[in-house]
Coordinates of C-alpha atoms and ligand atoms in Angstrom, one line a residue:
X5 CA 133.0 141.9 -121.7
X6 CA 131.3 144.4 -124.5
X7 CA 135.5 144.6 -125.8
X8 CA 135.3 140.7 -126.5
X9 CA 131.6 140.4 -127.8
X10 CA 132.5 143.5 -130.4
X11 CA 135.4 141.6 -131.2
X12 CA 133.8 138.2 -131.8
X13 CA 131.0 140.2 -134.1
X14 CA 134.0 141.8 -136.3
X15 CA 135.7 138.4 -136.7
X16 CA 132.2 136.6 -137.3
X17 CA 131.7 139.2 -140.2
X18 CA 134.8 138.5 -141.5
X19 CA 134.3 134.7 -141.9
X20 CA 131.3 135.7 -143.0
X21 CA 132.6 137.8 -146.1
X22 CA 135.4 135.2 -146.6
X23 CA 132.2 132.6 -147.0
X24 CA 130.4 135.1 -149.7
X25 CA 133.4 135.5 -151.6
X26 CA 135.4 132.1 -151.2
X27 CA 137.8 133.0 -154.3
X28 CA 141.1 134.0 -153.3
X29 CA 144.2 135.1 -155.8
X30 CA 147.5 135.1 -154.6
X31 CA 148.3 138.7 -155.2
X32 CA 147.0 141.9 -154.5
X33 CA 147.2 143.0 -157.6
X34 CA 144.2 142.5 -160.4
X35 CA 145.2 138.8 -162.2
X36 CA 145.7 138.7 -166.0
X37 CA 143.4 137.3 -168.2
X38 CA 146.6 134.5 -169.0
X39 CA 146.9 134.0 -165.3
X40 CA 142.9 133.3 -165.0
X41 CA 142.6 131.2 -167.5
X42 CA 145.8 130.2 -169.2
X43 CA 146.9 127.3 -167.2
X44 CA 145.2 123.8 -168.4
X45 CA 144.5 120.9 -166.6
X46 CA 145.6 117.7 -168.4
X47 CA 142.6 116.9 -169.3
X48 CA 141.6 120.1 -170.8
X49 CA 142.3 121.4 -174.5
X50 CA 142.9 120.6 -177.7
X51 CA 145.1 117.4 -177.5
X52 CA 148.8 118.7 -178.9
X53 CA 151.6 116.6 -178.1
X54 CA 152.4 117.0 -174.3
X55 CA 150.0 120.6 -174.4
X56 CA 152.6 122.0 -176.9
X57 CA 152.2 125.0 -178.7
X58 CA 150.9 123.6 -182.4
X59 CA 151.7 125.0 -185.5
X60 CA 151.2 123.2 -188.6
X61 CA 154.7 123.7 -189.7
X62 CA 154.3 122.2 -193.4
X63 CA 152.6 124.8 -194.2
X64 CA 154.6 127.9 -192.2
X65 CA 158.0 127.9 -193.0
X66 CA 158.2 131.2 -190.7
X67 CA 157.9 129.2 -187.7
X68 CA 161.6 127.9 -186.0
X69 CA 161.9 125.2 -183.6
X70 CA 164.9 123.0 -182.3
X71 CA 162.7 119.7 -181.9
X72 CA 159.4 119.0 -184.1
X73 CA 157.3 116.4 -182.9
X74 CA 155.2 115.3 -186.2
X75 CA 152.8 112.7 -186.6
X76 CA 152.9 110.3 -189.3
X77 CA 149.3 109.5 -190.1
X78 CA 149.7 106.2 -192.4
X79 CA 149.4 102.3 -191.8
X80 CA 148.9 101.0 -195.6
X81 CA 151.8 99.3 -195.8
X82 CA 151.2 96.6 -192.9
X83 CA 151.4 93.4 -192.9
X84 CA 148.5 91.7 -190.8
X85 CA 146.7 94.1 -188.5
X86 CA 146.2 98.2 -189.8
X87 CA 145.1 100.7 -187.5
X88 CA 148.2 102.3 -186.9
X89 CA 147.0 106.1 -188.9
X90 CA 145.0 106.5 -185.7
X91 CA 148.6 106.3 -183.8
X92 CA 149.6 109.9 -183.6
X93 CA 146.1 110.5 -182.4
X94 CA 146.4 108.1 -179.6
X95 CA 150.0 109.0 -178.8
X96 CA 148.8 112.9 -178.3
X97 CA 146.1 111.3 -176.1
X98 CA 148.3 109.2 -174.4
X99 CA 150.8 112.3 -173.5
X100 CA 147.9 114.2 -172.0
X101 CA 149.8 114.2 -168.3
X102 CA 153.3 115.9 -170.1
X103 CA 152.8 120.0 -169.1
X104 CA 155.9 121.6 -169.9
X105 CA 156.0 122.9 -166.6
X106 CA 155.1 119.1 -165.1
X107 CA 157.7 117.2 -166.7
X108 CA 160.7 117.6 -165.6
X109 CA 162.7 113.9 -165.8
X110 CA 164.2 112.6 -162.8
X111 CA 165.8 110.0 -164.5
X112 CA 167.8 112.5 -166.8
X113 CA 167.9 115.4 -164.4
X114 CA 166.1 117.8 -166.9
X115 CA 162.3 119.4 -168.0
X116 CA 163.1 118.9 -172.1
X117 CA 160.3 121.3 -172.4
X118 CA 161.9 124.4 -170.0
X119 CA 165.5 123.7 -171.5
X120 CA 167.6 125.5 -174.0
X121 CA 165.0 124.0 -176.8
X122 CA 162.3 124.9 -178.4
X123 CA 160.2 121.9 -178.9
X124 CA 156.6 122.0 -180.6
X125 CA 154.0 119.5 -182.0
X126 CA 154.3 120.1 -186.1
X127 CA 150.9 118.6 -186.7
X128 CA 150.5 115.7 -189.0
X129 CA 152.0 115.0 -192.5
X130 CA 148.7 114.5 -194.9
X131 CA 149.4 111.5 -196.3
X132 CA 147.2 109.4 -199.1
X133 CA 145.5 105.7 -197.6
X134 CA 145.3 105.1 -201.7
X135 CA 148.2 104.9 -203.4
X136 CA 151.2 103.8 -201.3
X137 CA 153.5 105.0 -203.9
X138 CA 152.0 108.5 -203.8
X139 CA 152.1 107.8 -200.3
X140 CA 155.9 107.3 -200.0
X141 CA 156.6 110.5 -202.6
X142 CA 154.6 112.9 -200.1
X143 CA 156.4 111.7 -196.7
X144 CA 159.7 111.9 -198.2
X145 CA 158.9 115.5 -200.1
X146 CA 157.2 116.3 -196.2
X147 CA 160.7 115.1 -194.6
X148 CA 162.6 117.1 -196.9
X149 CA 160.6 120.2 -196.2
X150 CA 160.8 120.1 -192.6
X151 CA 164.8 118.9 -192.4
X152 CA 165.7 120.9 -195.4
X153 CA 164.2 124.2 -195.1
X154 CA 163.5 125.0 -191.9
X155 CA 165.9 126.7 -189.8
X156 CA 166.1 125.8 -185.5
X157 CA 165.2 128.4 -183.0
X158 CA 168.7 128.8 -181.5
X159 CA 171.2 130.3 -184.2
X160 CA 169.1 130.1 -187.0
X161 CA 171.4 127.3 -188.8
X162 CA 169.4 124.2 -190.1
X163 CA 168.3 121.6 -189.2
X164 CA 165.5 120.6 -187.1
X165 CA 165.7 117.3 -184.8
X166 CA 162.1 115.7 -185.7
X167 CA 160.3 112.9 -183.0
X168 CA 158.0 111.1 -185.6
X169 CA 154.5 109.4 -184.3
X170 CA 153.8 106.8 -186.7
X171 CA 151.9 105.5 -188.1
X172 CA 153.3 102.1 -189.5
X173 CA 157.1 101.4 -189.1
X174 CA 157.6 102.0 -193.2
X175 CA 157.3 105.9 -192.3
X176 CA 160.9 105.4 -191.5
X177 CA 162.4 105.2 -195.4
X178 CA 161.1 108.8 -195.9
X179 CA 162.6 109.7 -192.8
X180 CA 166.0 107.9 -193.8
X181 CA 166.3 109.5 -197.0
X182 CA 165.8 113.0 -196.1
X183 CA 168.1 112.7 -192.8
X184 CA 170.4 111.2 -195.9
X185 CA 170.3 114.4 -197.6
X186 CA 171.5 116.6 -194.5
X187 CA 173.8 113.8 -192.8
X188 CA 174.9 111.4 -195.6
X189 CA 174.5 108.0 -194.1
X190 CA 173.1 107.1 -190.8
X191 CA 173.2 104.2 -187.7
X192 CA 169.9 102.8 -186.5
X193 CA 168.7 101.7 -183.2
X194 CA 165.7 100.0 -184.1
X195 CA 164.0 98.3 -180.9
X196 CA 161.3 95.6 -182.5
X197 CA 160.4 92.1 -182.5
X198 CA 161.0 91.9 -186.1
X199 CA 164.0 92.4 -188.5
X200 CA 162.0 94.7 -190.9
X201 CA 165.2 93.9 -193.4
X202 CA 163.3 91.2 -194.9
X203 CA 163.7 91.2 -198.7
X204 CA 160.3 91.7 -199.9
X205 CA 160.6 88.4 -201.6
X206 CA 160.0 86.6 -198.6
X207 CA 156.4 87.6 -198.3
X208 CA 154.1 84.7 -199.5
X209 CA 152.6 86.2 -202.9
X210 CA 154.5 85.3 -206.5
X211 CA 152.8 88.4 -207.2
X212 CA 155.3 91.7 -206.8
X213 CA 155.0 95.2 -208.2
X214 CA 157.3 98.2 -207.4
X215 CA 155.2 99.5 -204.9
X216 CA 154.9 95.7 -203.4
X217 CA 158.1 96.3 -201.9
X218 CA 157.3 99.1 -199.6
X219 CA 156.5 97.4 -196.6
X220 CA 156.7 97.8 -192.5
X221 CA 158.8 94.6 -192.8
X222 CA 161.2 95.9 -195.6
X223 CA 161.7 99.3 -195.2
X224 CA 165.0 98.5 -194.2
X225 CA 166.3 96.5 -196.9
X226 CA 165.0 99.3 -199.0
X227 CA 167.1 101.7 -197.3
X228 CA 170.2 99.3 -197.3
X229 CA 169.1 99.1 -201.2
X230 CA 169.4 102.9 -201.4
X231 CA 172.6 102.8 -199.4
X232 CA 170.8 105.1 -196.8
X233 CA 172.4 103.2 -193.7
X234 CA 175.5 102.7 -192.0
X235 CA 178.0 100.3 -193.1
X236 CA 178.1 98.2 -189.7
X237 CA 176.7 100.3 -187.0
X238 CA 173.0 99.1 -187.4
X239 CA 171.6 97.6 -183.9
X240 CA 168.3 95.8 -183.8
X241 CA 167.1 95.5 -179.9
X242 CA 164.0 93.0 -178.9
X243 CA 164.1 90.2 -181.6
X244 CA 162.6 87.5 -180.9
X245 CA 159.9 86.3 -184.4
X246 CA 160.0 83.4 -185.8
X247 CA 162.3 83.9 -189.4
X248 CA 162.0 82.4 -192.8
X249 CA 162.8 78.6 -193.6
X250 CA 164.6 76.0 -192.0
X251 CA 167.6 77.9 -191.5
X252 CA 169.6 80.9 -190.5
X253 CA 169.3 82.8 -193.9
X254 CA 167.2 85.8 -192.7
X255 CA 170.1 86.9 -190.0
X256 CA 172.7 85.9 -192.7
X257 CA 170.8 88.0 -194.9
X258 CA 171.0 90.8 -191.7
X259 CA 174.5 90.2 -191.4
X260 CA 174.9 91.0 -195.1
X261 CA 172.9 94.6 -193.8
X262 CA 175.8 95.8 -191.3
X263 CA 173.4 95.0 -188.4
X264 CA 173.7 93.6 -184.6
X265 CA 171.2 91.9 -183.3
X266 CA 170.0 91.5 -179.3
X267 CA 167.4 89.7 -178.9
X268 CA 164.6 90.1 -176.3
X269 CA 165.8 87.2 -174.1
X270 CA 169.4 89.4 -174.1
X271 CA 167.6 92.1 -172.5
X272 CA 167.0 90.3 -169.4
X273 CA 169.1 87.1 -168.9
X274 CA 171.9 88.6 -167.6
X275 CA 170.1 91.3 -165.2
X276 CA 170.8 94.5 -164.9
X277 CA 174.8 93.6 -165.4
X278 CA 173.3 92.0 -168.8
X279 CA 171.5 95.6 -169.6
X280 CA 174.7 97.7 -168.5
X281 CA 176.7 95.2 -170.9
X282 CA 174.2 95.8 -173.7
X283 CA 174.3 99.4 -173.5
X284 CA 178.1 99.4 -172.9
X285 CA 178.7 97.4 -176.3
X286 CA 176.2 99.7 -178.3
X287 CA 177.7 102.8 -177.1
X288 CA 181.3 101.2 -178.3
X289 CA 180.3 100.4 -181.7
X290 CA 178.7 103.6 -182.7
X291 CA 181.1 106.4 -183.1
X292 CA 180.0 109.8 -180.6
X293 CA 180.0 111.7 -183.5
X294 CA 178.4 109.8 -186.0
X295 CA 174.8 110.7 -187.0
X296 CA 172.8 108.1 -185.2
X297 CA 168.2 107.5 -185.6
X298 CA 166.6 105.6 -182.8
X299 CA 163.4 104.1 -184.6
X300 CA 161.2 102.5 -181.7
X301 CA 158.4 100.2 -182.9
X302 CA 156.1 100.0 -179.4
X303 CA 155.9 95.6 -180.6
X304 CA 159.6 95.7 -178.7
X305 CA 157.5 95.3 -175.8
X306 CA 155.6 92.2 -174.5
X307 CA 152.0 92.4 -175.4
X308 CA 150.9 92.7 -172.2
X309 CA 152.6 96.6 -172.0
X310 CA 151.5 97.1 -175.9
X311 CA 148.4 95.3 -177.4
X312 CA 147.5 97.7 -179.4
X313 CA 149.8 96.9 -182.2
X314 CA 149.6 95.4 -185.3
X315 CA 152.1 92.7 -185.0
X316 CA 152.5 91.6 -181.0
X317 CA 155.0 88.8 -180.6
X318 CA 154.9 86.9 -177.4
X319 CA 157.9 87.2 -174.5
X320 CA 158.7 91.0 -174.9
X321 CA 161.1 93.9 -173.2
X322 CA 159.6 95.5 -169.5
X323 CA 158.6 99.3 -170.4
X324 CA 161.3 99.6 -167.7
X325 CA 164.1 97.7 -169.8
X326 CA 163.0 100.0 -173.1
X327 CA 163.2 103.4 -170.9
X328 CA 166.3 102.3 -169.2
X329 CA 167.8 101.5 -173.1
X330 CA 166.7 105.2 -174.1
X331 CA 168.3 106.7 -171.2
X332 CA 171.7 104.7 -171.4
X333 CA 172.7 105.1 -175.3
X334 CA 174.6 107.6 -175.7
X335 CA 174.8 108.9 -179.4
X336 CA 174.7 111.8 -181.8
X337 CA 171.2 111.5 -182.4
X338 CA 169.5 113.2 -185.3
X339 CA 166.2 112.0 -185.4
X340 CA 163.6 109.2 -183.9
X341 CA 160.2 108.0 -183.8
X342 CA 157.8 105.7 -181.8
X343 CA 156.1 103.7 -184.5
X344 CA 153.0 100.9 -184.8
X345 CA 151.0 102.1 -181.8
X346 CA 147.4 101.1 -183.3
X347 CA 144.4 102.3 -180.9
X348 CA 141.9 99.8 -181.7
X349 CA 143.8 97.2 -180.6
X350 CA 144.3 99.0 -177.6
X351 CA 142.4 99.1 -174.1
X352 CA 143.2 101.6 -171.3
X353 CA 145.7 103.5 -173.3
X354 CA 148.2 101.2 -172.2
X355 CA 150.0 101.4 -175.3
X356 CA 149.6 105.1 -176.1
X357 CA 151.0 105.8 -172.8
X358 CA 153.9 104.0 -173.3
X359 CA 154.3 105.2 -177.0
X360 CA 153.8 108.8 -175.5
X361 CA 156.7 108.0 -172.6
X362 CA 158.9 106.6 -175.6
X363 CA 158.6 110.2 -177.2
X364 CA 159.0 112.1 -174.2
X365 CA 162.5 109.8 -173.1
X366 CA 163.4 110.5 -176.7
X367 CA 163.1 114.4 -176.9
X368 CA 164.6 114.3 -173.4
X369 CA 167.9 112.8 -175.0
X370 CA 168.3 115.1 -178.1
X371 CA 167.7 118.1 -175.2
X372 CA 170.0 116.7 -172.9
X373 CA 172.2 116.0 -175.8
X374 CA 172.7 119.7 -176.2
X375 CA 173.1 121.9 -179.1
X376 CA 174.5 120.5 -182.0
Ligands
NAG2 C1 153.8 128.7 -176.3 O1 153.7 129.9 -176.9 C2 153.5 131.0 -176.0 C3 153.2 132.2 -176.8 O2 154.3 132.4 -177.8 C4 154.7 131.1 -175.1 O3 154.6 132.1 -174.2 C5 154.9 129.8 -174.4 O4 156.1 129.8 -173.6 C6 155.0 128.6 -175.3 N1 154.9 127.4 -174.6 C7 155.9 126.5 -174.6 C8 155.7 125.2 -173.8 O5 156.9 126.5 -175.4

């Protein structure tokens, strides 16, 4: 009797201490400061892409990396609704729930982030909201910087794959003509509602000036002007905008570009059997080998997945139909970017999120990819 009640006492202090000192590590041994407090919480921190280390890599050409995710701050060159210099912000927002050590991809059977590469968020590229012909000199002298002089992480040989946030889609020319400078000409994917190779005569003003030209809706036909693109391996995926006149002369004019076109209602009319079709005939027509830009503007989608954009187009691609695109082409990529996500338009961070899973699917395919 005593035996049990001594024993009851010595177990009752013991829940007793447990209650004073609830805390409980799960070693003996006296933590680290890192393992105290080094682990975030998504919603804690200072918002890089996907929590990844940040280094401002314009301005530290000591720093290496395999994959540079750099944001793109700059939307003067739209043509209806701006906004989209607050995209890189909401993008980082938006990929708040990426940890590396949370994000491994069950679609493609790897974590990008705990892979053979060293990705990092490169900050933004400063770019002038005054003069877009500045504008246009300091992306394409940023470009150059980051694909030209700096060297990846794993054999010291150059260059960097870069994942740009826009920003409006025209931050692809600077893009374009440094990747030209490293890879000679290069195919583009380009997922959009629009054609963006629209001559910029076709915009309703008599008025033009060199800078005029440089437009989200004519970047392309700027970069088929400075023979930046591939002869015929261009592929525009989601069309589906009204085009100019009374006839066919814009895709004539896209024909004259080396381009394919699938519209949005090609994404789904044939099912999934459609889909496989879509990405079987894209894979066909771009060589393995041949340096190959995914450019993603988030209008692909239907509005209802991306309102907060600066020029939505009814009857869009499912996120699901984009994601399954990204995961399916299977090319030599060199560089991409998720462009035209514009926050104020935006509720919920629908589109954000969806930007910031465009990113993540597209660093998960230069990973999986491999070392090149
Ligand atoms: C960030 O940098 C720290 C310190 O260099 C390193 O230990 C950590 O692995 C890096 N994190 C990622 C996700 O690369």
């Amino acid at each position: 009797m005593r035996f049990t009640v001594a024993t009851s006492l010595l177990a009752a202090m013991a829940v007793a201490k447990a209650l004073q000192s609830p805390i409980q590590f799960a070693s003996n041994s006296e933590p680290t400061l890192d393992q105290l407090w080094g682990e975030d919480w998504p919603f804690n921190g200072i918002q890089t892409f996907a929590h990844l280390n940040y280094t401002k890599c314009l301005v530290d050409p000591e720093t290496s990396f395999d994959i540079g995710v750099i944001g793109v701050p700059f939307d003067t060159a739209t043509t209806y609704r701006s906004g989209a210099r607050f995209g890189p912000r909401a993008i980082r927002t938006g990929s708040q729930r990426q940890t590396s050590k949370r994000a491994f991809n069950t679609r493609a059977g790897i974590n990008p982030y705990q892979d053979w590469a060293k990705v990092i968020d490169c900050g933004d590229i400063p770019v002038t909201p005054m003069d877009n012909e500045l504008a246009l000199d300091q992306m394409t002298k940023a470009f150059e910087e980051l694909l030209l002089k700096r060297k990846n992480a794993v054999d010291g040989s150059g260059p960097p794959k870069l994942v740009a946030l826009g920003g409006d889609h025209s931050i692809l020319l600077p893009h374009l003509r440094a990747l030209n400078k490293v890879y000679g000409k290069v195919a583009v994917i380009h997922f959009d509602a629009h054609l963006d190779t629209w001559s910029p005569s076709k915009y309703p003003s008599f008025w033009s000036s060199d800078q005029s030209k440089f437009t989200h809706g004519s970047m392309l036909w700027m970069a088929n002007e400075e023979d930046l693109l591939s002869d015929d391996y261009n592929v525009h995926i989601g069309l589906r905008t009204r085009i100019s006149g009374k006839d066919w002369e814009d895709y004539e004019d896209d024909d004259d570009q080396g381009w394919a076109r699938f519209s949005a209602d090609d994404i789904w009319i044939n099912g999934l059997g459609g889909l496989k079709e879509i990405v079987r005939s894209i894979n066909e027509r771009i060589p393995k080998d041949y340096p190959t830009y995914v450019s993603v503007d988030i209008d692909c989608l239907d509005p209802g997945f991306a309102p907060g954009t600066g020029t939505i187009e009814s009857g869009g691609l499912l996120p699901r139909e984009l994601f399954y695109l990204l995961r399916n082409i299977d090319v030599n990529l060199v560089g991409a970017d998720i462009v035209e996500v514009s926050p104020q338009y935006d509720h919920a961070e629908i589109t954000a999120t969806n930007g910031a899973e465009v990113a993540y699917q597209l660093i998960t395919s230069i990973v999986k990819q491999g070392k090149k």
